[in-house]
Coordinates of C-alpha atoms in Angstrom, one line a residue:
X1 CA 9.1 16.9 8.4
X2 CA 10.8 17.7 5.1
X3 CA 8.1 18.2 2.2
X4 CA 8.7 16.7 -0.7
X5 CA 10.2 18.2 -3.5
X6 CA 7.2 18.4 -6.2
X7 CA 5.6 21.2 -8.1
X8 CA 2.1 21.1 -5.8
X9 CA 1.5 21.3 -1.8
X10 CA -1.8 20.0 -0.3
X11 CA -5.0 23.2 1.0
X12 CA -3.4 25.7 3.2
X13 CA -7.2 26.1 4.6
X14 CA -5.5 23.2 6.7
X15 CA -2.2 21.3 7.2
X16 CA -2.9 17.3 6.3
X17 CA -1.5 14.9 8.3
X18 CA 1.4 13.1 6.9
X19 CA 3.3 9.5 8.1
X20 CA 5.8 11.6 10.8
X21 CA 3.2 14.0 12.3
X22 CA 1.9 12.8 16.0
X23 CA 4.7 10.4 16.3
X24 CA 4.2 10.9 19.7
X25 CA 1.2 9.9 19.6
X26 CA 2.6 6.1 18.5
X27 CA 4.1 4.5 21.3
X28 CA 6.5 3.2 20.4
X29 CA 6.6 0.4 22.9
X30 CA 3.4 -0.4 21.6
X31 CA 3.8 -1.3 18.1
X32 CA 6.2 -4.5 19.0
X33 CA 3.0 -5.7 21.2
X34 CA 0.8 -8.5 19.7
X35 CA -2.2 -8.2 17.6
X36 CA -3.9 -9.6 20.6
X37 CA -3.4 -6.1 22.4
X38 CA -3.2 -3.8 19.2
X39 CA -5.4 -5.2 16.5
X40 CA -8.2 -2.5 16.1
X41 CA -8.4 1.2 16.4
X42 CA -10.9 3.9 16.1
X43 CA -8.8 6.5 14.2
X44 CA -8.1 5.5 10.7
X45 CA -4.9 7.9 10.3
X46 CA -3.6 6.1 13.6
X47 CA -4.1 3.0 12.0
X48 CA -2.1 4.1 9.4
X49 CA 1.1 5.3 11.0
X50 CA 1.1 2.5 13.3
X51 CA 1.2 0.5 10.3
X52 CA 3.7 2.4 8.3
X53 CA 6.0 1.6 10.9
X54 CA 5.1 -2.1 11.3
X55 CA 6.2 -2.3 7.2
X56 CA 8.1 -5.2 6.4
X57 CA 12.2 -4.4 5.9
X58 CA 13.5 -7.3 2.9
X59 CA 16.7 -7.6 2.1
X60 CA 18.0 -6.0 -1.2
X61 CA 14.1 -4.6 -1.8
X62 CA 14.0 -0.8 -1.3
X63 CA 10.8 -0.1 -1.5
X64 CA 9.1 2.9 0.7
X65 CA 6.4 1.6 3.3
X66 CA 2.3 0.6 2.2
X67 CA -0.5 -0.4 4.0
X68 CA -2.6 -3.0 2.2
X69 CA -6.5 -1.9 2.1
X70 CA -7.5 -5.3 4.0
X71 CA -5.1 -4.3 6.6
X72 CA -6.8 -1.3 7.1
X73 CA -10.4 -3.1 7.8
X74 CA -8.9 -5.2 10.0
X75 CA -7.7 -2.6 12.2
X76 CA -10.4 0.2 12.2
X77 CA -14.1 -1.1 13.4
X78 CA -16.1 0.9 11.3
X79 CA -15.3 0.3 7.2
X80 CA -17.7 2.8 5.6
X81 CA -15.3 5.4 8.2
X82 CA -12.2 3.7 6.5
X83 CA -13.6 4.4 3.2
X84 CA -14.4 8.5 3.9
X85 CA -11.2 9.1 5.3
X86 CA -9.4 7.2 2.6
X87 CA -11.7 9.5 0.2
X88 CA -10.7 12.3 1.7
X89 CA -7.1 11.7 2.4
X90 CA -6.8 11.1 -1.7
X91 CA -8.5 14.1 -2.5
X92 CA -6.3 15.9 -0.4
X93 CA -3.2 14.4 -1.7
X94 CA -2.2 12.7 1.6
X95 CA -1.9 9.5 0.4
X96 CA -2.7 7.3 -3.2
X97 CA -4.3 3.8 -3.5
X98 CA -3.0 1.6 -6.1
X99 CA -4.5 -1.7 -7.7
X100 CA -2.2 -4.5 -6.8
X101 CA -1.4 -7.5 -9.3
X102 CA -1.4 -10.0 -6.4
X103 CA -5.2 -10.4 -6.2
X104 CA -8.4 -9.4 -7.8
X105 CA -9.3 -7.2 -4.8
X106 CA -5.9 -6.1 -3.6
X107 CA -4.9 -2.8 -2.9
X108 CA -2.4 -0.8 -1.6
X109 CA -2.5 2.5 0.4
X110 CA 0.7 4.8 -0.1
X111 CA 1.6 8.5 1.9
X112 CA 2.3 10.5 -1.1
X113 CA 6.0 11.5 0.8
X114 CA 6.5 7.9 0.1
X115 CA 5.1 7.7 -3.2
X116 CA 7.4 10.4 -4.4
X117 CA 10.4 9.0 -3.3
X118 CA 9.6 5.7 -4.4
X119 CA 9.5 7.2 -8.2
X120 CA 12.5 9.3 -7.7
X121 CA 14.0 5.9 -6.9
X122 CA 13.0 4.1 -9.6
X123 CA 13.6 6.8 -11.9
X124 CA 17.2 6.2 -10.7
X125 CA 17.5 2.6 -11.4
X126 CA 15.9 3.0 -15.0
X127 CA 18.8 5.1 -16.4
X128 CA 17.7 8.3 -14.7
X129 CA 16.9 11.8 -16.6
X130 CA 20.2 11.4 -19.1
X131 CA 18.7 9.1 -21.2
X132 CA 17.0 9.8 -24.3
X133 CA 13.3 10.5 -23.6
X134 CA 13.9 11.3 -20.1
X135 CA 11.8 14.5 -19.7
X136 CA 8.7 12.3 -19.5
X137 CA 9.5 11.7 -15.8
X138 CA 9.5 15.4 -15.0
X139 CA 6.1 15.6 -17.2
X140 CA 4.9 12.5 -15.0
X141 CA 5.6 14.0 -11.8
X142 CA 4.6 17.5 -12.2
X143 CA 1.8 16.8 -14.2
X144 CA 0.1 13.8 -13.5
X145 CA 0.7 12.8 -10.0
X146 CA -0.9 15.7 -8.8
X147 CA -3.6 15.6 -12.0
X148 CA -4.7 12.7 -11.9
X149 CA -5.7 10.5 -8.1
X150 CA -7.4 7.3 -9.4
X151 CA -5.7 4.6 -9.6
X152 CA -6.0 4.4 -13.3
X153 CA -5.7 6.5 -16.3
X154 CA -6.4 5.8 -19.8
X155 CA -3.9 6.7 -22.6
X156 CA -6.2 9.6 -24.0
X157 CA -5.8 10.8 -20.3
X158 CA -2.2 10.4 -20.1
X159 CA -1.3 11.7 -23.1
X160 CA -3.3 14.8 -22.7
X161 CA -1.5 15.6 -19.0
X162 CA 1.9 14.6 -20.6
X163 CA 1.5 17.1 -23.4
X164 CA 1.6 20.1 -20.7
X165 CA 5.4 19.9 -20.7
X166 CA 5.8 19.2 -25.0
X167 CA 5.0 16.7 -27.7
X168 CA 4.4 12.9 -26.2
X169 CA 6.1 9.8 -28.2
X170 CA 5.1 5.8 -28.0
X171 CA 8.7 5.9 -26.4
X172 CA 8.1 8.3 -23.2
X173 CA 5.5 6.2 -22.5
X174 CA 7.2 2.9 -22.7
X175 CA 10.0 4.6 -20.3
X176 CA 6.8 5.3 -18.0
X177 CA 6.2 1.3 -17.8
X178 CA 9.6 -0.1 -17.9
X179 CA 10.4 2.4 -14.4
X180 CA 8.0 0.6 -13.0
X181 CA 5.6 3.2 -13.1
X182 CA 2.4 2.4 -15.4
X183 CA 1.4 -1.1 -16.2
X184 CA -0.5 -1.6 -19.0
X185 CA -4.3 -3.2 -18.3
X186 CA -4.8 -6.5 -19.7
X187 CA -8.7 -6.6 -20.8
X188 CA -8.2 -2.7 -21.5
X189 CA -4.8 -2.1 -23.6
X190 CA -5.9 1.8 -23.8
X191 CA -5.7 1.8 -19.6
X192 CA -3.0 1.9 -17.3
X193 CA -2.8 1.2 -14.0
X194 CA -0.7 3.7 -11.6
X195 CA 1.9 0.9 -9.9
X196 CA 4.8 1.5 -7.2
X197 CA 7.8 0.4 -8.2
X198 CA 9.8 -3.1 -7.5
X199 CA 7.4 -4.4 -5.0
X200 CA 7.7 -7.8 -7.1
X201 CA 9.9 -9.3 -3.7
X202 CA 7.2 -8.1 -1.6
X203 CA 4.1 -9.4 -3.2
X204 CA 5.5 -13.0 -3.6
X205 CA 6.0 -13.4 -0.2
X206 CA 2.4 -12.2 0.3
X207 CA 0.8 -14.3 -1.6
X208 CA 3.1 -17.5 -0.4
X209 CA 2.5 -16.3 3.1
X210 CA -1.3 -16.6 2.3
X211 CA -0.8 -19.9 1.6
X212 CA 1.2 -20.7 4.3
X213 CA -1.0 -19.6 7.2
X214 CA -4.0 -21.1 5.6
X215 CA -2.2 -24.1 5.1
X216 CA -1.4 -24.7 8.9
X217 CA -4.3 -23.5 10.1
X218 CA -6.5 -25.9 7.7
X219 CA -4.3 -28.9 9.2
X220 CA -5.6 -27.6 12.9
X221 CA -8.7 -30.2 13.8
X222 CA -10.2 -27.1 14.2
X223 CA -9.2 -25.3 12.0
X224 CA -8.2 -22.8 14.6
X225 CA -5.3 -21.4 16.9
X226 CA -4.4 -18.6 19.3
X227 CA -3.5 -15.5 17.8
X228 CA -0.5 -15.0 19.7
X229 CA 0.5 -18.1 18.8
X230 CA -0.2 -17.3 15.2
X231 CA 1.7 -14.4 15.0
X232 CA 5.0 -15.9 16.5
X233 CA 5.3 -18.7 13.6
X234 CA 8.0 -18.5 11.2
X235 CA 7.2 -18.8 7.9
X236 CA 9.1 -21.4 5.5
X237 CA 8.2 -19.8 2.1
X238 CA 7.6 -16.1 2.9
X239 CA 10.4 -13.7 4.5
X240 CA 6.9 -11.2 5.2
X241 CA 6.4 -10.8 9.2
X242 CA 3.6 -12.7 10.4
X243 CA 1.7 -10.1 11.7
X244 CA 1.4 -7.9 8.4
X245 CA -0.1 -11.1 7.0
X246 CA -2.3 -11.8 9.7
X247 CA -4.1 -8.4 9.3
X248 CA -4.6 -9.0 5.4
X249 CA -6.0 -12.0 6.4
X250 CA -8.4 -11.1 8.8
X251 CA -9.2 -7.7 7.0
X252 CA -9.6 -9.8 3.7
X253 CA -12.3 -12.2 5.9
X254 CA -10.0 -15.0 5.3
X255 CA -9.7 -15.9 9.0
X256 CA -11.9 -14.4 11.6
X257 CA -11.0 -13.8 15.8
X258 CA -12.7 -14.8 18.2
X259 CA -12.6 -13.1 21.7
X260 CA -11.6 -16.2 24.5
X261 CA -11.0 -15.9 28.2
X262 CA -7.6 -16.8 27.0
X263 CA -6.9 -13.9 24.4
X264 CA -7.9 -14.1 20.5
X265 CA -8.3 -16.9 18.7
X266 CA -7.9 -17.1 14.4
X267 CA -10.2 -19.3 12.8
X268 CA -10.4 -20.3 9.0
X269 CA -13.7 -18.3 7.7
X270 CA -16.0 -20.9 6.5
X271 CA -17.4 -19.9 2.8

């Protein structure tokens, strides 16, 4: 694959794995099946890809493909494995993690090809590098994307990796928030959190979707139906597929499975 255009590459003790490598190894005729044949996995990076390509496509929202965090613990067996390889695929600049505004404890997972297209995007729709102040994006990318793999940063921080490429003004940072690219913390105004770019369409109709399967499966007398049943509902209030809210669900420990001579079955987890 192409890599991307930025001013850092990953350890050349050893090519990283990025979204396109071992395409092959995703069968394609697989990833249409139902999470009652494809919901777990013992390779996290699988996991991954397979869900990269499973992303949700809306209509008028270009936003590049991430896997939620939940997602991932629903589809890997072992979590405290999830959590190393995420560790190490940060560290080696294969992916970043960002904090999410749609829950306390939701977070998204993001290939860095992704990532970097996704700000070269939205560096696009805010006015590009013409307008006044515009070097901070350069700054931003070649200096603190690469700097700087938590997802957050405080202003001493920011400022500090900004001033590599010259003097830094209230106003380069405010261009930094209004692309979409830093949002300010709320409890912490000195703190920002690292943020992909017009999601807003996408995280709605997660959190309505949440709702919504909740919602019909709490009027169940059980509380309970098949999965594959599940997955095939259309939604009313979210255009999200089913099936990438299922595995936030279930990953999330929102609804559990349970294994029936029949196939899966989702239940509502009792608190």
């Amino acid at each position: 694959m192409t890599e991307p255009s930025s001013s850092y590459s990953l350890p050349s003790k050893k090519r990283q794995r990025s979204p396109d490598d071992n395409e092959h190894s995703l069968d394609r005729g697989r990833i249409c099946l139902s999470l009652d044949d494809n919901l777990t996995f013992n390779d996290t990076m699988i996991a991954l890809q397979l869900m990269r390509t499973q992303f949700p496509k809306l209509d008028k929202v270009l936003a590049q493909p991430f896997i939620l965090q939940s997602q991932l613990y629903s589809s890997v067996k072992d979590r405290t494995q999830v959590d190393r390889d995420l560790e190490s695929f940060k560290k080696d600049k294969v992916l970043r993690i960002f904090k999410l505004s749609s829950g306390q404890d939701d977070h998204a997972i993001m290939f860095m090809d992704d990532y970097l297209k996704q700000v070269s995007f939205a560096i696009k729709r805010s006015g590009g590098k013409d307008q006044d102040g515009s070097e901070v994006f350069e700054w931003f990318e070649r200096y603190v994307v690469p700097s700087k793999l938590d997802v957050s940063i405080t202003q001493l921080e920011l400022c500090s990796l900004l001033s590599q490429g010259g003097d830094v003004t209230d106003k380069h940072i405010t261009l930094l928030m209004n692309a979409g690219l830093l949002t300010r913390q709320l409890i912490d105004p000195n703190i920002y959190w690292f943020s992909i770019p017009r999601i807003g369409p996408i995280l709605k109709g997660l959190s309505q979707g949440r709702k919504e399967i909740l919602s019909l499966l709490n009027r169940r007398k059980y509380k309970e139906m098949p999965l594959s049943s599940l997955e095939n509902t259309k939604l009313r209030l979210s255009p999200l597929d089913t099936r990438f809210l299922l595995r936030d669900l279930i990953g999330s420990g929102h609804i559990k499975t349970v294994q029936t001579p029949t196939g899966l079955l989702a239940r509502v987890s009792r608190d």
